[in-house]
Each structure stands twice: as structure tokens, then as C-alpha cells.
Amino acid sequence: MSKVLVTGGCGYIGSHTIVDLINNGFEVISIDNFSRSNPLILDGIKAITGKVVSNYNIDLCDLEATKKVFEDHTDIEGIIHFAAYKMVGESVEKPLLYYHNNLVSLTNLLQLIEEFRVQNLVFSSSCSVYGNATELPVTENTLTQKAESPYAHTKQMGEAIIENFAKCYPLKYMLLRYFNPAGAHESAQIGELPIDRPQNLVPYITKTATGELEQLSIFGNDYPTKDGTCIRDYIHVMDIGGAHTAALKRMQQDPDGDWANIYNLGAGVGRSVLEAVQTFEQVNNLQLNWTYADRRPGDVIAVYADNQKAVNDLNWQLNYSFEDIMKSAYQWELTLADKVLV
Ligand code: WQD
């Protein structure tokens, strides 16, 4: 059974990916310092899989502390690197926090990959590397534009650091560019845990539905789209997890392959904000308290993926629908009310 190190394993996408890895026979260890996540998620992973995942509560910016993980586990066959700060607005207010955390953690990891001769790396990247995409749907050959935020810039630089490192070290790697991950595992044992007030649409919707937040504002209804609201590519977080497992499997199956690749992880369908709200209301049989508001600075009008390269190269199967996203996100939100978050 292959051993995989997942950094940021207690985060939203990291935890869902760990569930999929375990369900596919991988042995998983995690590094997560809970700066942006909660240890409760480890209980959720155990409840779903029956497995206790060993998590090292250390900061990846601390090279010596991180090295201990590699000394304890000299049989790590692959690494999935999620650990990073990802709040666009916060990155604009605190750019150095983002450059330091997201880049020092990555270069430390690459240093240890070389020292301990790890062969496979999957990197958590983002559709935000495209900036204001010049074509739709976005393909992996779409030119990246100037990053709209320091967060997006750290993802662009992270990709370039890995590409240049792999020119002098025999690393197989995949850069996975997520579109808009949303939803939760159907058990409602794990899900998104926004730090403070949610920035993203779906958790804002679910917290409005439970009454934790008073009203959802739809930022802008005068865009040149079918209903005036922005278009995005919402993809179920379990499908994102499945893509990471598929990526590792492909590199294992084809160790001599040219695995220096970029993949868009989106559902391949553009949905408007209004459509998201209406779908949420329909599948959960409720009325949401929402209103139109001014546009949000920095929002792109429309972005959605051409995901065929990932589907074909990785044998990636998407198993969840837009309706599943809205249903599972709300089910998770409803269970949160009963959880005492440490
Ligand atoms: C989606 C749409 C908002 C909240 C973010 C990150 C990006 C990537 C994907 C990580 C927009 C509208 C939102 C609200 C609203 N993440 N909205 N009211 O900005 O597309 O992308 O997630 O890699 O880096 O920036 O996601 O969920 O914030 O917004 O109307 O209360 O919902 O205007 O059109 P976004 P989002």
C-alpha cells in the first residue's frame, strides 16, 4: 500500500482528498498546524473511513520540524501539497504574510523532497492563475494574465518554482488548478470551515439559510451575462479529491511518463450566481433571504473550465452534480450547529 503525505490534510480540500485516498487503498499521513483548520476534521475522517490519520501539528515554514516527518516516514511515495493561505481579500491586506507562508512552506518541502528522494508531487493550484481569462472555456493552454491578488500570485510563483526545481531533480509533478470547489462529503462528517465570515458564495448561502447570517448579497446583476450575475465553475469537493487520487495513480502506473503537467479541475459548466441561489432553494426546499448589491471589486465576469485534459489523461470521473453541491453543503451546515469547534 503506498504511503502519501498530505500537507494541509485537515483543511477543506485536503480532508476530502484524504477520504478519497483511503477509500482507494492509500496509507495517509498529514501535516497540519491548524492555523486555518480544526482538529475535529480528523474525527470526521475517522468516522467516514474508520482510519485514524496521523497528523503532525507543525508549521511547514519550520524546516527542521518538517524534516522530522520525513525521518519518521522514509517510505513516502507521493506528496499532495495543499497547505497554504487562500483568502483573496486577506492576501491583498497582508501580502507579505502570503508570500512568506505560501512560498517558504513550498521551498522547504521541495528541499526535503530532494533530500529524501520523493518521486511524486501533486500541487494545489488555482484557476486564479489565469487572472481575467481571455478565452472561455479556459484550457490549460490559456495564457495566464497578471494575478489579480497576492494569493493568486503565490500560486503562479509556486507553479514556476516547481517547474524550475524539476529541471534539476527527477520529480514527477502535476499542477492542479481548481475552479470553485464547493459542497461536502455526503456523510456531513467533514466540510468547509471558513475562518470568520465566509468570503465564498456557497458557505455564505448556507450560513444565510441557517440564519447565522442575515442576508446574502449577490454582488452585481448588471454584468453582460444571461441573468446579469457572474458566471463560475462550481465543482464538488469530492470530485476535486478524486482528481488528486487519480493523479497519484497515473504517476504510479506510468513512472517513466512525462509527468510535468497542468490540469484544470472544474465541472466544465458555467453557472451564474443567481442560478446557484435558485438551485440551492430548490434542492433544499427553502426560500433564501437575498438581495442584489453592488459589484465586488476584483470579480471577473465569467470563468469556467475545459476539463477534458484531466478527464482523459487522469481517467478522472466526476460523480457529483451541481445539485449535490447545494444539498451536501447545506447538510454539512446543519450538522455544524451541533459541533463544538475547539
Ligand atoms: C463566486 C461568485 C462573487 C459571495 C474564489 C477565489 C479563487 C478560487 C475560487 C481558490 C462571485 C459571488 C460571492 C457573496 C456573491 N479559490 N458572491 N455574494 O471569487 O470566484 O473565486 O474561489 O483557489 O482563488 O477567489 O469565489 O465564492 O468568492 O465568488 O455574490 O456573498 O459569487 O461575486 O461572482 P471566486 P467566490
PDB file of N, CA and C and ligand atoms in Angstrom, residues 86 88 125-128 151 178-181 199-202 204 216-219 230 232 234 273 296 299, ligand 1:
ATOM      1  N   LYS A  86      -5.382  30.998   1.645  1.00  0.00           N
ATOM      2  CA  LYS A  86      -6.078  31.090   0.341  1.00  0.00           C
ATOM      3  C   LYS A  86      -7.171  32.154   0.296  1.00  0.00           C
ATOM      4  N   VAL A  88      -8.451  35.489  -0.718  1.00  0.00           N
ATOM      5  CA  VAL A  88      -8.021  36.523  -1.669  1.00  0.00           C
ATOM      6  C   VAL A  88      -7.971  37.898  -0.996  1.00  0.00           C
ATOM      7  N   SER A 125      -3.055  24.106  -7.053  1.00  0.00           N
ATOM      8  CA  SER A 125      -3.011  25.421  -7.674  1.00  0.00           C
ATOM      9  C   SER A 125      -4.452  25.917  -7.872  1.00  0.00           C
ATOM     10  N   SER A 126      -4.615  26.930  -8.700  1.00  0.00           N
ATOM     11  CA  SER A 126      -5.914  27.598  -8.728  1.00  0.00           C
ATOM     12  C   SER A 126      -6.204  28.206 -10.087  1.00  0.00           C
ATOM     13  N   CYS A 127      -7.482  28.271 -10.436  1.00  0.00           N
ATOM     14  CA  CYS A 127      -7.884  28.931 -11.682  1.00  0.00           C
ATOM     15  C   CYS A 127      -7.536  30.414 -11.621  1.00  0.00           C
ATOM     16  N   SER A 128      -7.247  30.896 -10.404  1.00  0.00           N
ATOM     17  CA  SER A 128      -6.928  32.329 -10.294  1.00  0.00           C
ATOM     18  C   SER A 128      -5.583  32.661 -10.954  1.00  0.00           C
ATOM     19  N   TYR A 151      -2.503  36.336  -3.372  1.00  0.00           N
ATOM     20  CA  TYR A 151      -2.780  34.889  -3.239  1.00  0.00           C
ATOM     21  C   TYR A 151      -2.573  34.208  -4.592  1.00  0.00           C
ATOM     22  N   TYR A 178      -7.705  24.430  -9.460  1.00  0.00           N
ATOM     23  CA  TYR A 178      -9.096  24.273  -9.054  1.00  0.00           C
ATOM     24  C   TYR A 178      -9.920  25.463  -9.527  1.00  0.00           C
ATOM     25  N   PHE A 179     -11.142  25.199  -9.916  1.00  0.00           N
ATOM     26  CA  PHE A 179     -12.064  26.296 -10.185  1.00  0.00           C
ATOM     27  C   PHE A 179     -12.779  26.611  -8.876  1.00  0.00           C
ATOM     28  N   ASN A 180     -14.102  26.438  -8.759  1.00  0.00           N
ATOM     29  CA  ASN A 180     -14.713  26.824  -7.476  1.00  0.00           C
ATOM     30  C   ASN A 180     -15.162  25.608  -6.693  1.00  0.00           C
ATOM     31  N   PRO A 181     -14.308  25.068  -5.829  1.00  0.00           N
ATOM     32  CA  PRO A 181     -14.701  23.900  -5.033  1.00  0.00           C
ATOM     33  C   PRO A 181     -15.830  24.260  -4.077  1.00  0.00           C
ATOM     34  N   GLN A 199     -16.027  34.155   2.838  1.00  0.00           N
ATOM     35  CA  GLN A 199     -15.804  35.006   1.660  1.00  0.00           C
ATOM     36  C   GLN A 199     -16.510  34.409   0.441  1.00  0.00           C
ATOM     37  N   ASN A 200     -16.524  33.054   0.398  1.00  0.00           N
ATOM     38  CA  ASN A 200     -17.019  32.396  -0.816  1.00  0.00           C
ATOM     39  C   ASN A 200     -18.539  32.262  -0.806  1.00  0.00           C
ATOM     40  N   LEU A 201     -19.080  32.138  -2.017  1.00  0.00           N
ATOM     41  CA  LEU A 201     -20.539  32.172  -2.204  1.00  0.00           C
ATOM     42  C   LEU A 201     -21.263  31.064  -1.451  1.00  0.00           C
ATOM     43  N   VAL A 202     -20.837  29.802  -1.637  1.00  0.00           N
ATOM     44  CA  VAL A 202     -21.658  28.697  -1.119  1.00  0.00           C
ATOM     45  C   VAL A 202     -21.726  28.685   0.405  1.00  0.00           C
ATOM     46  N   TYR A 204     -21.516  31.210   2.257  1.00  0.00           N
ATOM     47  CA  TYR A 204     -22.332  32.384   2.614  1.00  0.00           C
ATOM     48  C   TYR A 204     -23.815  32.044   2.462  1.00  0.00           C
ATOM     49  N   LEU A 216     -28.003  37.259   2.178  1.00  0.00           N
ATOM     50  CA  LEU A 216     -26.966  37.100   1.140  1.00  0.00           C
ATOM     51  C   LEU A 216     -27.057  38.278   0.187  1.00  0.00           C
ATOM     52  N   SER A 217     -25.915  38.887  -0.120  1.00  0.00           N
ATOM     53  CA  SER A 217     -25.860  39.906  -1.173  1.00  0.00           C
ATOM     54  C   SER A 217     -25.303  39.268  -2.435  1.00  0.00           C
ATOM     55  N   ILE A 218     -26.030  39.429  -3.520  1.00  0.00           N
ATOM     56  CA  ILE A 218     -25.490  38.983  -4.815  1.00  0.00           C
ATOM     57  C   ILE A 218     -24.756  40.172  -5.405  1.00  0.00           C
ATOM     58  N   PHE A 219     -23.438  40.022  -5.534  1.00  0.00           N
ATOM     59  CA  PHE A 219     -22.601  41.158  -5.919  1.00  0.00           C
ATOM     60  C   PHE A 219     -22.710  41.440  -7.421  1.00  0.00           C
ATOM     61  N   CYS A 230     -22.496  37.078 -12.120  1.00  0.00           N
ATOM     62  CA  CYS A 230     -21.246  36.450 -12.574  1.00  0.00           C
ATOM     63  C   CYS A 230     -21.383  34.944 -12.791  1.00  0.00           C
ATOM     64  N   ARG A 232     -19.456  31.200 -12.784  1.00  0.00           N
ATOM     65  CA  ARG A 232     -18.327  30.465 -12.240  1.00  0.00           C
ATOM     66  C   ARG A 232     -18.508  28.972 -12.504  1.00  0.00           C
ATOM     67  N   TYR A 234     -18.561  25.720 -10.553  1.00  0.00           N
ATOM     68  CA  TYR A 234     -18.596  25.112  -9.221  1.00  0.00           C
ATOM     69  C   TYR A 234     -18.405  23.608  -9.367  1.00  0.00           C
ATOM     70  N   VAL A 273     -24.429  33.208 -10.459  1.00  0.00           N
ATOM     71  CA  VAL A 273     -24.679  33.315  -9.015  1.00  0.00           C
ATOM     72  C   VAL A 273     -26.170  33.129  -8.744  1.00  0.00           C
ATOM     73  N   ARG A 296     -18.560  43.355  -6.643  1.00  0.00           N
ATOM     74  CA  ARG A 296     -17.416  43.206  -5.733  1.00  0.00           C
ATOM     75  C   ARG A 296     -16.146  43.488  -6.523  1.00  0.00           C
ATOM     76  N   ASP A 299     -13.831  41.017  -9.040  1.00  0.00           N
ATOM     77  CA  ASP A 299     -14.534  39.864  -9.619  1.00  0.00           C
ATOM     78  C   ASP A 299     -14.390  39.837 -11.136  1.00  0.00           C
TER      79      ASP A 299
HETATM   80  C1  WQD B   1     -18.125  33.401  -6.573  1.00  0.00           C
HETATM   81  C2  WQD B   1     -19.168  34.359  -7.128  1.00  0.00           C
HETATM   82  C3  WQD B   1     -18.976  36.603  -6.325  1.00  0.00           C
HETATM   83  C4  WQD B   1     -20.043  35.846  -2.169  1.00  0.00           C
HETATM   84  C5  WQD B   1     -12.546  32.138  -5.279  1.00  0.00           C
HETATM   85  C6  WQD B   1     -11.115  32.505  -5.184  1.00  0.00           C
HETATM   86  C7  WQD B   1     -10.299  31.725  -6.182  1.00  0.00           C
HETATM   87  C8  WQD B   1     -10.602  30.249  -6.068  1.00  0.00           C
HETATM   88  C9  WQD B   1     -12.094  30.013  -6.233  1.00  0.00           C
HETATM   89  C10 WQD B   1      -9.009  29.119  -4.669  1.00  0.00           C
HETATM   90  C11 WQD B   1     -18.589  35.719  -7.494  1.00  0.00           C
HETATM   91  C12 WQD B   1     -20.291  35.975  -5.883  1.00  0.00           C
HETATM   92  C13 WQD B   1     -19.743  35.668  -3.513  1.00  0.00           C
HETATM   93  C14 WQD B   1     -21.211  36.570  -1.798  1.00  0.00           C
HETATM   94  C15 WQD B   1     -21.716  36.885  -4.128  1.00  0.00           C
HETATM   95  N1  WQD B   1     -10.178  29.739  -4.833  1.00  0.00           N
HETATM   96  N2  WQD B   1     -20.573  36.180  -4.464  1.00  0.00           N
HETATM   97  N3  WQD B   1     -22.004  37.064  -2.797  1.00  0.00           N
HETATM   98  O1  WQD B   1     -14.156  34.788  -6.180  1.00  0.00           O
HETATM   99  O2  WQD B   1     -14.976  33.065  -7.908  1.00  0.00           O
HETATM  100  O3  WQD B   1     -13.043  32.558  -6.501  1.00  0.00           O
HETATM  101  O4  WQD B   1     -12.750  30.753  -5.195  1.00  0.00           O
HETATM  102  O5  WQD B   1      -8.201  28.818  -5.444  1.00  0.00           O
HETATM  103  O6  WQD B   1      -8.950  31.950  -5.900  1.00  0.00           O
HETATM  104  O7  WQD B   1     -11.013  33.867  -5.479  1.00  0.00           O
HETATM  105  O8  WQD B   1     -15.332  32.656  -5.466  1.00  0.00           O
HETATM  106  O9  WQD B   1     -17.207  32.157  -3.983  1.00  0.00           O
HETATM  107  O10 WQD B   1     -15.915  34.302  -3.587  1.00  0.00           O
HETATM  108  O11 WQD B   1     -17.413  34.106  -5.561  1.00  0.00           O
HETATM  109  O12 WQD B   1     -22.451  37.354  -4.999  1.00  0.00           O
HETATM  110  O13 WQD B   1     -21.536  36.762  -0.606  1.00  0.00           O
HETATM  111  O14 WQD B   1     -20.140  34.604  -6.115  1.00  0.00           O
HETATM  112  O15 WQD B   1     -19.180  37.950  -6.726  1.00  0.00           O
HETATM  113  O16 WQD B   1     -19.227  36.186  -8.652  1.00  0.00           O
HETATM  114  P1  WQD B   1     -14.412  33.380  -6.574  1.00  0.00           P
HETATM  115  P2  WQD B   1     -16.472  33.310  -4.541  1.00  0.00           P
END
